[in-house]
Amino acid sequence: MLFSNDFAVNYLKKNVNKNALEVLALLQSPNTDEAISMQLDMKVNSVRRILNIMQGYGITNYYVAKNTNGWLSFAWYVNTNKMGSFFDYIKSMKGDEYSAIKDDCNDYFVCKKCYADDNIIFTFDAAYEAGFKCGACGSKFDMISKDEAMALINQDKQKQEAALASMQQAGSNESTVEPAMHL
């Protein structure tokens, strides 16, 4: 359900972490943060940060168990009961073009090699957790200002609107052409 909603997918990638979907995919059944970090070859603190942010949205939660030595273990799961309210929340954010831009952050980072494909802008905290390197290609991130980040978002929005207009225009011309298959 979550993975079929493009806006939700993009929202999680841009506002939580680009690995948020991979973490969610491993929560088909309850799973520990340590197990997730090993499966994804990520630092356990990065996984915990992702899980905690998603818990703030209500889409993840955890069970606590104490072992015989007194250590606590957390088994994380997707909170399907809260998924509807999460979708309502992000629907209300659709008009907010600067949702990825935070008031308390002035330094943003992008991977110049991958940005054209993934359109991901990292906050300082997210870039720091990634070691200021792109997880996809290994390149160092380039720092951009808040204004540059906003300009990139506006540029991306204009491209999306142009693509949508082009698709709508093509759709209105379909009556004279054989039906096209849309993906």
N, CA and C of each residue as an Amber inpcrd file, in Angstrom:
protein
   549
   0.8230000  -1.1900000   0.0000000   0.0000000   0.0000000   0.0000000
   0.8710000   1.2600000   0.0000000   1.8440000   1.3360000   0.9150000
   2.7120000   2.5070000   1.0050000   3.5970000   2.6370000  -0.2260000
   4.1130000   1.5090000  -0.7220000   5.0500000   1.5520000  -1.8350000
   4.3660000   1.8860000  -3.1530000   3.0490000   1.7820000  -3.2160000
   2.3370000   2.1060000  -4.4480000   1.9320000   3.5790000  -4.5000000
   2.1250000   4.3110000  -3.4290000   1.7870000   5.7240000  -3.3780000
   3.0520000   6.5340000  -3.6570000   3.1740000   7.0250000  -4.8970000
   4.3870000   7.7430000  -5.3090000   4.6850000   8.9480000  -4.4250000
   3.6490000   9.6870000  -4.0460000   3.8950000  10.8660000  -3.2260000
   4.4410000  10.4670000  -1.8610000   3.8890000   9.3830000  -1.2830000
   4.3810000   8.9000000   0.0180000   5.8250000   8.4340000  -0.0960000
   6.1380000   7.7210000  -1.1770000   7.5090000   7.2430000  -1.4000000
   8.4640000   8.4240000  -1.4880000   8.1300000   9.4100000  -2.3070000
   8.9920000  10.5900000  -2.4490000   9.0890000  11.3680000  -1.1450000
   7.9840000  11.4740000  -0.4320000   7.9920000  12.1960000   0.8360000
   8.9560000  11.5360000   1.8170000   8.8840000  10.2050000   1.9380000
   9.7680000   9.4950000   2.8660000  11.2290000   9.6310000   2.4510000
  11.5050000   9.5250000   1.1460000  12.8900000   9.6490000   0.6810000
  13.4480000  11.0340000   0.9660000  12.6420000  12.0540000   0.7680000
  13.1340000  13.4220000   0.9240000  13.1050000  13.9140000   2.3660000
  12.1430000  13.4490000   3.1600000  11.9650000  13.9990000   4.5010000
  12.4020000  13.0830000   5.6280000  12.6340000  11.8140000   5.3340000
  13.1270000  10.8950000   6.3600000  14.5480000  10.4980000   6.0060000
  14.7010000   9.6980000   4.9540000  16.0180000   9.2350000   4.5210000
  15.8160000   8.4680000   3.2280000  16.8000000   8.5020000   2.3560000
  16.6470000   7.7930000   1.0870000  16.5410000   6.2840000   1.2840000
  16.9460000   5.7730000   2.4490000  16.8470000   4.3400000   2.7410000
  15.5900000   3.9740000   3.5210000  14.6880000   4.9090000   3.7280000
  13.4890000   4.6450000   4.5320000  12.6630000   3.4950000   3.9670000
  12.5550000   3.4160000   2.6480000  11.7460000   2.3530000   2.0450000
  12.3690000   0.9820000   2.2410000  13.7070000   0.9170000   2.1720000
  14.3880000  -0.3560000   2.4010000  14.1800000  -0.8150000   3.8410000
  14.2120000   0.1340000   4.7660000  13.9610000  -0.1960000   6.1730000
  12.5300000  -0.6960000   6.3340000  11.5680000   0.0130000   5.7480000
  10.1680000  -0.4170000   5.8360000   9.9540000  -1.7920000   5.2170000
  10.6520000  -2.0660000   4.1240000  10.5000000  -3.3650000   3.4580000
  10.9090000  -4.5130000   4.3720000  11.8330000  -4.2650000   5.2810000
  12.2820000  -5.3100000   6.2010000  11.3830000  -5.4290000   7.4290000
  10.3120000  -4.6600000   7.4590000   9.3890000  -4.7190000   8.5910000
   8.0900000  -5.4400000   8.2310000   8.1720000  -6.3760000   7.2820000
   6.9920000  -7.1840000   6.9600000   6.5500000  -7.9730000   8.1870000
   7.5250000  -8.3160000   9.0170000   7.2720000  -8.8900000  10.3370000
   8.1970000  -8.1440000  11.2930000   7.8940000  -8.1430000  12.6000000
   8.7430000  -7.3870000  13.5340000  10.2220000  -7.7520000  13.3960000
  11.0660000  -6.7300000  13.4550000  12.4960000  -6.9010000  13.2270000
  13.2520000  -5.9270000  14.1350000  14.4400000  -6.3120000  14.5710000
  15.2370000  -5.4270000  15.4210000  16.0420000  -4.4570000  14.5700000
  16.3960000  -3.3260000  15.1690000  17.2090000  -2.3450000  14.4560000
  18.5800000  -2.9180000  14.1070000  19.1190000  -3.7680000  14.9860000
  20.4190000  -4.3950000  14.7100000  20.3380000  -5.3080000  13.4870000
  19.2710000  -6.1070000  13.3950000  19.1080000  -7.0100000  12.2500000
  18.9350000  -6.2170000  10.9590000  18.1650000  -5.1400000  11.0160000
  17.9600000  -4.2990000   9.8360000  19.2770000  -3.6820000   9.3960000
  20.0600000  -3.1810000  10.3480000  21.3390000  -2.5460000   9.9930000
  22.2770000  -3.5510000   9.3390000  22.2790000  -4.7900000   9.8110000
  23.1380000  -5.8100000   9.1850000  22.6430000  -6.1620000   7.7870000
  21.3310000  -6.3020000   7.6240000  20.7800000  -6.6700000   6.3230000
  21.0030000  -5.5800000   5.2800000  20.9710000  -4.3340000   5.7030000
  21.1360000  -3.2170000   4.7680000  22.5580000  -2.6690000   4.7370000
  23.4340000  -3.2400000   5.5620000  24.8160000  -2.7750000   5.6690000
  24.8590000  -1.2720000   5.9710000  24.0730000  -0.8970000   6.9820000
  24.0050000   0.4930000   7.4390000  24.4320000   0.5500000   8.8950000
  24.8110000   1.7280000   9.3470000  25.1120000   1.9190000  10.7640000
  23.8110000   1.7870000  11.5510000  23.8940000   1.1320000  12.7100000
  22.6970000   0.9180000  13.5210000  22.0810000   2.2460000  13.9560000
  22.8910000   3.2660000  14.2020000  22.3480000   4.5750000  14.5840000
  21.5530000   5.2100000  13.4460000  21.9800000   4.9920000  12.2110000
  21.2250000   5.5100000  11.0640000  19.8690000   4.8240000  10.9650000
  19.8610000   3.5090000  11.1640000  18.5990000   2.7590000  11.1310000
  17.6810000   3.2360000  12.2530000  18.2410000   3.4130000  13.4390000
  17.4360000   3.8800000  14.5750000  16.8480000   5.2630000  14.3050000
  17.6420000   6.1260000  13.6950000  17.1480000   7.4720000  13.3780000
  15.9680000   7.3810000  12.4150000  16.0980000   6.5580000  11.3670000
  15.0150000   6.3830000  10.3920000  13.7630000   5.8500000  11.0880000
  13.9410000   4.8080000  11.8980000  12.8020000   4.2040000  12.5990000
  12.1330000   5.2020000  13.5440000  12.9320000   5.9780000  14.2540000
  12.3710000   6.9580000  15.1880000  11.6360000   8.0870000  14.4750000
  12.1700000   8.5360000  13.3510000  11.4730000   9.5740000  12.5840000
  10.1400000   9.0310000  12.0850000  10.1630000   7.7980000  11.5470000
   8.9120000   7.2100000  11.0580000   7.9430000   6.9490000  12.2110000
   8.4680000   6.6710000  13.3990000   7.5930000   6.5140000  14.5620000
   6.9160000   7.8450000  14.8830000   7.6390000   8.9340000  14.6860000
   7.0510000  10.2570000  14.8840000   5.8690000  10.5050000  13.9590000
   5.9090000   9.9290000  12.7620000   4.7820000  10.0150000  11.8300000
   3.7040000   8.9870000  12.1670000   4.0300000   8.0530000  13.0630000
   3.0760000   7.0280000  13.4670000   3.0940000   5.7770000  12.6140000
   3.9980000   5.6910000  11.6410000   3.9630000   4.5320000  10.7370000
   4.8230000   3.3650000  11.2050000   5.6750000   3.5710000  12.2000000
   6.3900000   2.4500000  12.8180000   6.1820000   2.5200000  14.3230000
   6.3380000   1.3730000  14.9450000   6.2630000   1.2800000  16.3920000
   7.0980000   0.0760000  16.8000000   7.1940000  -0.2080000  18.0930000
   8.0380000  -1.3150000  18.5340000   7.4710000  -2.0000000  19.7620000
   7.8890000  -3.2620000  19.9130000   7.6400000  -4.0320000  21.1290000
   8.9420000  -4.0280000  21.9140000   8.8460000  -4.0100000  23.2290000
  10.0390000  -4.0580000  24.0770000  10.0340000  -5.3830000  24.8220000
  11.1980000  -6.0480000  24.8030000  11.3580000  -7.2920000  25.5610000
  12.6640000  -7.2060000  26.3350000  12.6750000  -7.7910000  27.5210000
  13.8800000  -7.8020000  28.3500000  14.4270000  -9.2290000  28.3630000
  15.7440000  -9.3690000  28.0780000  16.3300000 -10.7100000  28.1130000
  16.7260000 -11.0740000  29.5420000  17.3050000 -12.2600000  29.7190000
  17.6440000 -12.7470000  31.0680000  18.7120000 -11.9040000  31.7460000
  19.5230000 -11.1930000  30.9710000  20.5580000 -10.3240000  31.5410000
  20.0410000  -8.9170000  31.8380000  18.7830000  -8.6670000  31.5240000
  18.2080000  -7.3560000  31.7820000  18.3060000  -6.3790000  30.6170000
  18.8910000  -6.8060000  29.4990000  19.0070000  -5.9320000  28.3330000
  17.6600000  -5.8350000  27.6270000  17.3450000  -4.6370000  27.1710000
  16.1000000  -4.4360000  26.4360000  16.3310000  -4.6790000  24.9530000
  15.3580000  -5.2850000  24.3200000  15.4030000  -5.5230000  22.8840000
  14.1380000  -4.9150000  22.2800000  14.2900000  -4.2270000  21.1580000
  13.1700000  -3.5660000  20.5030000  12.8940000  -4.2510000  19.1750000
  11.6700000  -4.7310000  18.9910000  11.2530000  -5.3290000  17.7210000
  10.3270000  -4.3290000  17.0310000  10.7920000  -3.7640000  15.9340000
  10.0590000  -2.7290000  15.2140000   9.0870000  -3.3640000  14.2270000
   7.9770000  -2.6710000  13.9700000   6.9820000  -3.1370000  13.0080000
   6.2810000  -1.9310000  12.3850000   5.6010000  -2.1680000  11.2510000
   4.8180000  -1.1190000  10.6000000   3.4790000  -1.0350000  11.3190000
   3.1120000   0.1530000  11.7240000   1.8540000   0.3900000  12.4310000
   0.7590000   0.6620000  11.4000000   0.1420000  -0.3980000  10.8980000
  -0.8540000  -0.2610000   9.8300000  -2.0820000   0.5370000  10.2700000
  -2.3590000   0.5740000  11.5660000  -3.5110000   1.3400000  12.0630000
  -3.3340000   2.8400000  11.8600000  -2.1090000   3.3040000  11.7650000
  -1.8360000   4.7410000  11.6170000  -1.5360000   5.1430000  10.1750000
  -1.5310000   4.1730000   9.2560000  -1.1640000   4.4720000   7.8730000
  -2.1260000   5.4850000   7.2430000  -3.4170000   5.3610000   7.5200000
  -4.3940000   6.2970000   6.9590000  -4.1290000   7.7290000   7.3830000
  -3.8170000   7.9250000   8.6610000  -3.5470000   9.2930000   9.1260000
  -2.2340000   9.8170000   8.5480000  -1.2640000   8.9190000   8.2900000
  -0.0230000   9.3470000   7.6390000  -0.3210000   9.8230000   6.2190000
  -1.1420000   9.0600000   5.4820000  -1.5100000   9.4730000   4.1250000
  -2.2540000  10.8100000   4.1440000  -3.1470000  10.9870000   5.1050000
  -3.8580000  12.2650000   5.2240000  -2.8730000  13.4040000   5.4700000
  -1.8910000  13.1560000   6.3330000  -0.8960000  14.1800000   6.6410000
  -0.1000000  14.5690000   5.3950000   0.3830000  13.5720000   4.6560000
   1.2090000  13.9280000   3.4940000   0.3730000  14.5050000   2.3630000
  -0.9120000  14.1280000   2.2790000  -1.7870000  14.7610000   1.2890000
  -1.8990000  16.2550000   1.5820000  -1.9660000  16.6000000   2.8660000
  -2.0550000  18.0100000   3.2390000  -0.7570000  18.7450000   2.9230000
   0.3390000  18.0100000   2.7710000   1.6430000  18.6090000   2.4810000
   1.8790000  18.7750000   0.9910000   1.0460000  18.2030000   0.1280000
   1.2850000  18.2330000  -1.3120000   1.5180000  19.6370000  -1.8440000
   0.8050000  20.6080000  -1.3200000   0.9730000  21.9660000  -1.8130000
   2.1950000  22.6660000  -1.2600000   2.8260000  22.0810000  -0.2760000
   3.9760000  22.7260000   0.3620000   5.2450000  22.3630000  -0.3880000
   5.6420000  23.2130000  -1.3260000   6.7810000  22.8870000  -2.1690000
   8.1010000  22.8790000  -1.4210000   8.1490000  23.4760000  -0.2430000
   9.4000000  23.5270000   0.4990000   9.4220000  22.5540000   1.6760000
   8.6250000  21.4910000   1.6270000   8.5400000  20.5900000   2.7780000
   9.8880000  19.9680000   3.1240000  10.7970000  19.8510000   2.1620000
  12.1110000  19.2780000   2.4460000  13.0520000  20.3210000   3.0500000
  12.6870000  21.5790000   2.9830000  13.5210000  22.6530000   3.5030000
  13.1100000  22.9320000   4.9470000  14.0720000  22.8550000   5.8320000
  13.8180000  23.0350000   7.2600000  14.2300000  24.4400000   7.6890000
  13.4670000  25.0160000   8.5920000  13.7760000  26.3570000   9.0950000
  15.1080000  26.4090000   9.8320000  15.4540000  25.3150000  10.5130000
  16.6650000  25.3120000  11.3420000  17.9030000  24.7990000  10.6120000
  17.8350000  24.6720000   9.2990000  18.9810000  24.1540000   8.5330000
  19.3060000  25.1130000   7.3910000  20.5700000  25.5000000   7.3000000
  21.0010000  26.3850000   6.2220000  21.8940000  25.6900000   5.2110000
  22.4530000  24.5400000   5.5890000  23.3700000  23.8150000   4.7100000
  22.7260000  22.5190000   4.2430000  22.6760000  22.3550000   2.9410000
  22.0990000  21.1630000   2.3230000  23.1520000  20.5330000   1.4330000
  22.9300000  19.2850000   1.0800000  23.9100000  18.5410000   0.3010000
  23.2090000  17.7370000  -0.7780000  23.8900000  17.6060000  -1.9220000
  23.3910000  16.7850000  -3.0240000  24.5550000  16.0030000  -3.6190000
  24.2180000  14.9100000  -4.2560000  25.1970000  14.1920000  -5.0620000
  24.9890000  14.6780000  -6.4890000  25.9700000  15.3650000  -7.0240000
  25.8420000  15.9370000  -8.3720000  25.6480000  14.8520000  -9.4310000
  26.2280000  13.6560000  -9.1910000  26.1040000  12.5670000 -10.1630000
  24.7080000  11.9530000 -10.1620000  24.0940000  11.8490000  -8.9910000
  22.8240000  11.1270000  -8.8620000  21.5960000  12.0270000  -8.7940000
  21.7790000  13.3230000  -8.6070000  20.6300000  14.1950000  -8.3760000
  19.6330000  14.1680000  -9.5330000  20.1170000  14.1000000 -10.7510000
  19.2080000  14.0930000 -11.9000000  18.2700000  12.8900000 -11.8650000
  18.7360000  11.7820000 -11.2860000  17.9140000  10.5720000 -11.2160000
  17.0440000  10.5080000  -9.9720000  17.5960000  10.9160000  -8.8150000
  16.8480000  10.7080000  -7.5700000  16.2480000  11.9740000  -6.9560000
  16.7150000  13.1600000  -7.3810000  16.2070000  14.4430000  -6.8640000
  16.2150000  14.5090000  -5.3430000  17.2310000  13.9410000  -4.7170000
  17.2960000  13.9330000  -3.2610000  18.2440000  15.0220000  -2.7700000
  17.7230000  15.8460000  -1.8770000  18.4950000  16.8860000  -1.2060000
  18.6100000  16.4650000   0.2520000  19.8240000  16.4340000   0.7720000
  20.0710000  15.9900000   2.1390000  20.2440000  17.1820000   3.0710000
  19.6620000  17.0900000   4.2560000  19.9530000  18.0670000   5.2970000
  21.3590000  17.7760000   5.8020000  21.9030000  18.6840000   6.5950000
  23.2340000  18.4580000   7.1550000  23.2590000  17.1650000   7.9530000
  22.2480000  16.9480000   8.8070000  22.2150000  15.7440000   9.6460000
  22.2150000  14.4680000   8.8150000  21.3930000  14.4370000   7.7700000
  21.3210000  13.2430000   6.9240000  22.6360000  13.0310000   6.1750000
  23.2520000  14.1160000   5.7000000  24.5330000  14.0010000   4.9990000
  25.6210000  13.5200000   5.9480000  25.6020000  14.0230000   7.1720000
  26.5780000  13.6080000   8.1830000  26.4640000  12.1130000   8.4500000
  25.2220000  11.6350000   8.6120000  25.0100000  10.2090000   8.8660000
  25.5080000   9.3470000   7.7150000  25.4650000   9.8880000   6.5130000
  25.9360000   9.1460000   5.3440000  27.4350000   9.3350000   5.1280000
  28.1020000  10.0350000   6.0320000  29.5320000  10.2750000   5.8850000
  29.8490000  11.2440000   4.7590000  28.8680000  12.0870000   4.4030000
  28.9940000  13.0570000   3.3090000  29.3460000  12.3860000   1.9880000
  28.9170000  11.1210000   1.8370000  29.1290000  10.3730000   0.5940000
  27.8170000   9.7700000   0.1370000  27.6510000   9.7090000  -1.1590000
  26.4490000   9.1380000  -1.7560000  26.4550000   7.6220000  -1.5780000
  25.3660000   7.0990000  -1.0760000  25.2530000   5.6550000  -0.9040000
  25.0960000   4.9240000  -2.2240000  24.6240000   5.6110000  -3.2580000
  24.4060000   4.9770000  -4.5540000  25.6870000   4.8780000  -5.3800000
  26.4660000   5.9710000  -5.4340000  27.6440000   5.9640000  -6.3150000
  28.9660000   6.1520000  -5.5810000  28.9180000   6.5330000  -4.3050000
  30.1420000   6.7060000  -3.5290000  30.7960000   8.0680000  -3.6580000
  30.2190000   8.9590000  -4.4570000  30.7940000  10.3010000  -4.6300000
  30.5770000  11.1470000  -3.3820000  31.4690000  12.1370000  -3.2050000
  31.3040000  13.0830000  -2.1020000  30.1220000  13.9940000  -2.4140000
  29.3690000  14.3410000  -1.3630000  28.2760000  15.2900000  -1.5170000
  28.8340000  16.6870000  -1.7550000  28.0820000  17.5020000  -2.4850000
  28.3850000  18.9110000  -2.6580000  27.4350000  19.7100000  -1.7780000
  27.9820000  20.6880000  -1.0560000  27.1610000  21.5190000  -0.1850000
  26.4850000  22.6070000  -1.0080000  25.2060000  22.8490000  -0.6900000
  24.4590000  23.9390000  -1.3130000  23.7640000  24.7230000  -0.2020000
  23.4230000  25.9520000  -0.4960000  22.7430000  26.8000000   0.4900000
  21.2460000  26.4930000   0.5040000  20.5640000  27.0650000   1.4610000
  19.1050000  26.9140000   1.5360000  18.4560000  27.4770000   0.2690000
  18.9500000  28.6260000  -0.2020000  18.3980000  29.2320000  -1.4190000
  18.6090000  28.3370000  -2.6320000  19.7980000  27.7250000  -2.7320000
  20.0620000  26.8160000  -3.8490000  19.1680000  25.5800000  -3.7700000
  18.9400000  25.0790000  -2.5590000  18.0560000  23.9210000  -2.3780000
  16.6350000  24.2770000  -2.8110000  16.1760000  25.4640000  -2.4240000
  14.8340000  25.9020000  -2.8190000  14.7410000  26.0590000  -4.3340000
  15.7990000  26.5690000  -4.9500000  15.8120000  26.7250000  -6.4050000
  15.7480000  25.3660000  -7.0950000  16.4840000  24.3790000  -6.5710000
  16.4270000  23.0310000  -7.1440000  15.0250000  22.4470000  -7.0270000
  14.3920000  22.6310000  -5.8880000  13.0350000  22.1150000  -5.6900000
  12.0690000  22.7830000  -6.6630000  12.2060000  24.0980000  -6.8370000
  11.3540000  24.8090000  -7.8010000  11.5780000  24.3010000  -9.2160000
  12.8440000  24.0690000  -9.5620000  13.1890000  23.5400000 -10.8820000
  12.5430000  22.1730000 -11.0900000  12.6540000  21.3050000 -10.0880000
  12.0700000  19.9680000 -10.1700000  10.5550000  20.0490000 -10.3010000
   9.9540000  20.9660000  -9.5580000   8.4990000  21.1300000  -9.6120000
   8.0700000  21.5780000 -11.0090000   8.8230000  22.5090000 -11.6090000
   8.4990000  22.9730000 -12.9550000   8.6310000  21.8470000 -13.9740000
   9.6640000  21.0100000 -13.8220000   9.8370000  19.8640000 -14.7210000
   8.6760000  18.8900000 -14.5860000   8.2490000  18.6350000 -13.3400000
   7.1260000  17.7220000 -13.1110000   5.8450000  18.2820000 -13.7120000
   5.6200000  19.5770000 -13.5450000   4.4220000  20.2000000 -14.1030000
   4.4500000  20.1610000 -15.6270000   5.6200000  20.3870000 -16.2250000
   5.7470000  20.3310000 -17.6800000   5.5090000  18.9100000 -18.1860000
   6.0530000  17.9300000 -17.4730000   5.8510000  16.5320000 -17.8670000
   4.3810000  16.1540000 -17.7580000   3.7200000  16.6060000 -16.7040000
   2.2990000  16.3270000 -16.5200000   1.4790000  16.9770000 -17.6280000
   1.7900000  18.2270000 -17.9540000   1.0790000  18.9230000 -19.0250000
   1.2830000  18.2120000 -20.3540000   2.5030000  17.7380000 -20.5910000
   2.8050000  17.0030000 -21.8160000   2.0120000  15.7030000 -21.8790000
   1.9240000  15.0060000 -20.7420000   1.1640000  13.7580000 -20.6950000
  -0.3230000  14.0280000 -20.9150000  -0.8250000  15.1180000 -20.3350000
  -2.2340000  15.4600000 -20.5100000  -2.5110000  15.8380000 -21.9570000
  -1.5780000  16.5500000 -22.5780000  -1.7210000  16.9240000 -23.9840000
  -1.7250000  15.6790000 -24.8530000  -0.8150000  14.7560000 -24.5700000
  -0.7570000  13.5020000 -25.3280000  -2.0440000  12.7140000 -25.1270000
  -2.5940000  12.7650000 -23.9230000  -3.8400000  12.0620000 -23.6280000
  -5.0080000  12.6160000 -24.4160000  -5.0280000  13.9250000 -24.6550000
  -6.1330000  14.5120000 -25.4090000  -6.0230000  14.1970000 -26.8930000
  -4.8370000  13.8180000 -27.3680000  -4.6360000  13.4570000 -28.7700000
  -4.8530000  11.9800000 -29.0280000  -5.0970000  11.1970000 -27.9820000
  -5.2080000   9.7550000 -28.1390000  -6.4370000   9.3270000 -28.9170000
  -7.4470000  10.1650000 -29.0320000  -8.6660000   9.7600000 -29.7190000
  -8.4180000   9.5060000 -31.1990000  -7.3990000  10.1080000 -31.7860000
  -7.1010000   9.8950000 -33.1910000  -6.0430000   8.8270000 -33.3980000
  -5.5020000   8.3320000 -32.3240000  -4.4410000   7.3350000 -32.3900000
  -4.9140000   6.1150000 -31.6230000  -4.3240000   4.9540000 -31.9320000
  -4.6830000   3.7660000 -31.1670000  -4.3530000   3.9960000 -29.7060000
  -5.1320000   3.3900000 -28.7990000  -4.8740000   3.5940000 -27.3700000
  -3.4460000   3.2350000 -26.9930000  -2.8380000   4.0950000 -26.2000000
  -1.4690000   3.8590000 -25.7320000  -1.5180000   3.1470000 -24.3950000
  -0.4990000   2.3690000 -24.1200000  -0.4140000   1.6980000 -22.8300000
   0.3480000   2.6070000 -21.8840000  -0.2610000   2.9450000 -20.7570000
   0.3740000   3.8110000 -19.7680000   0.9590000   2.9640000 -18.6660000
   2.1730000   3.2950000 -18.2710000   2.8120000   2.5680000 -17.1710000
   2.5810000   3.2630000 -15.8760000
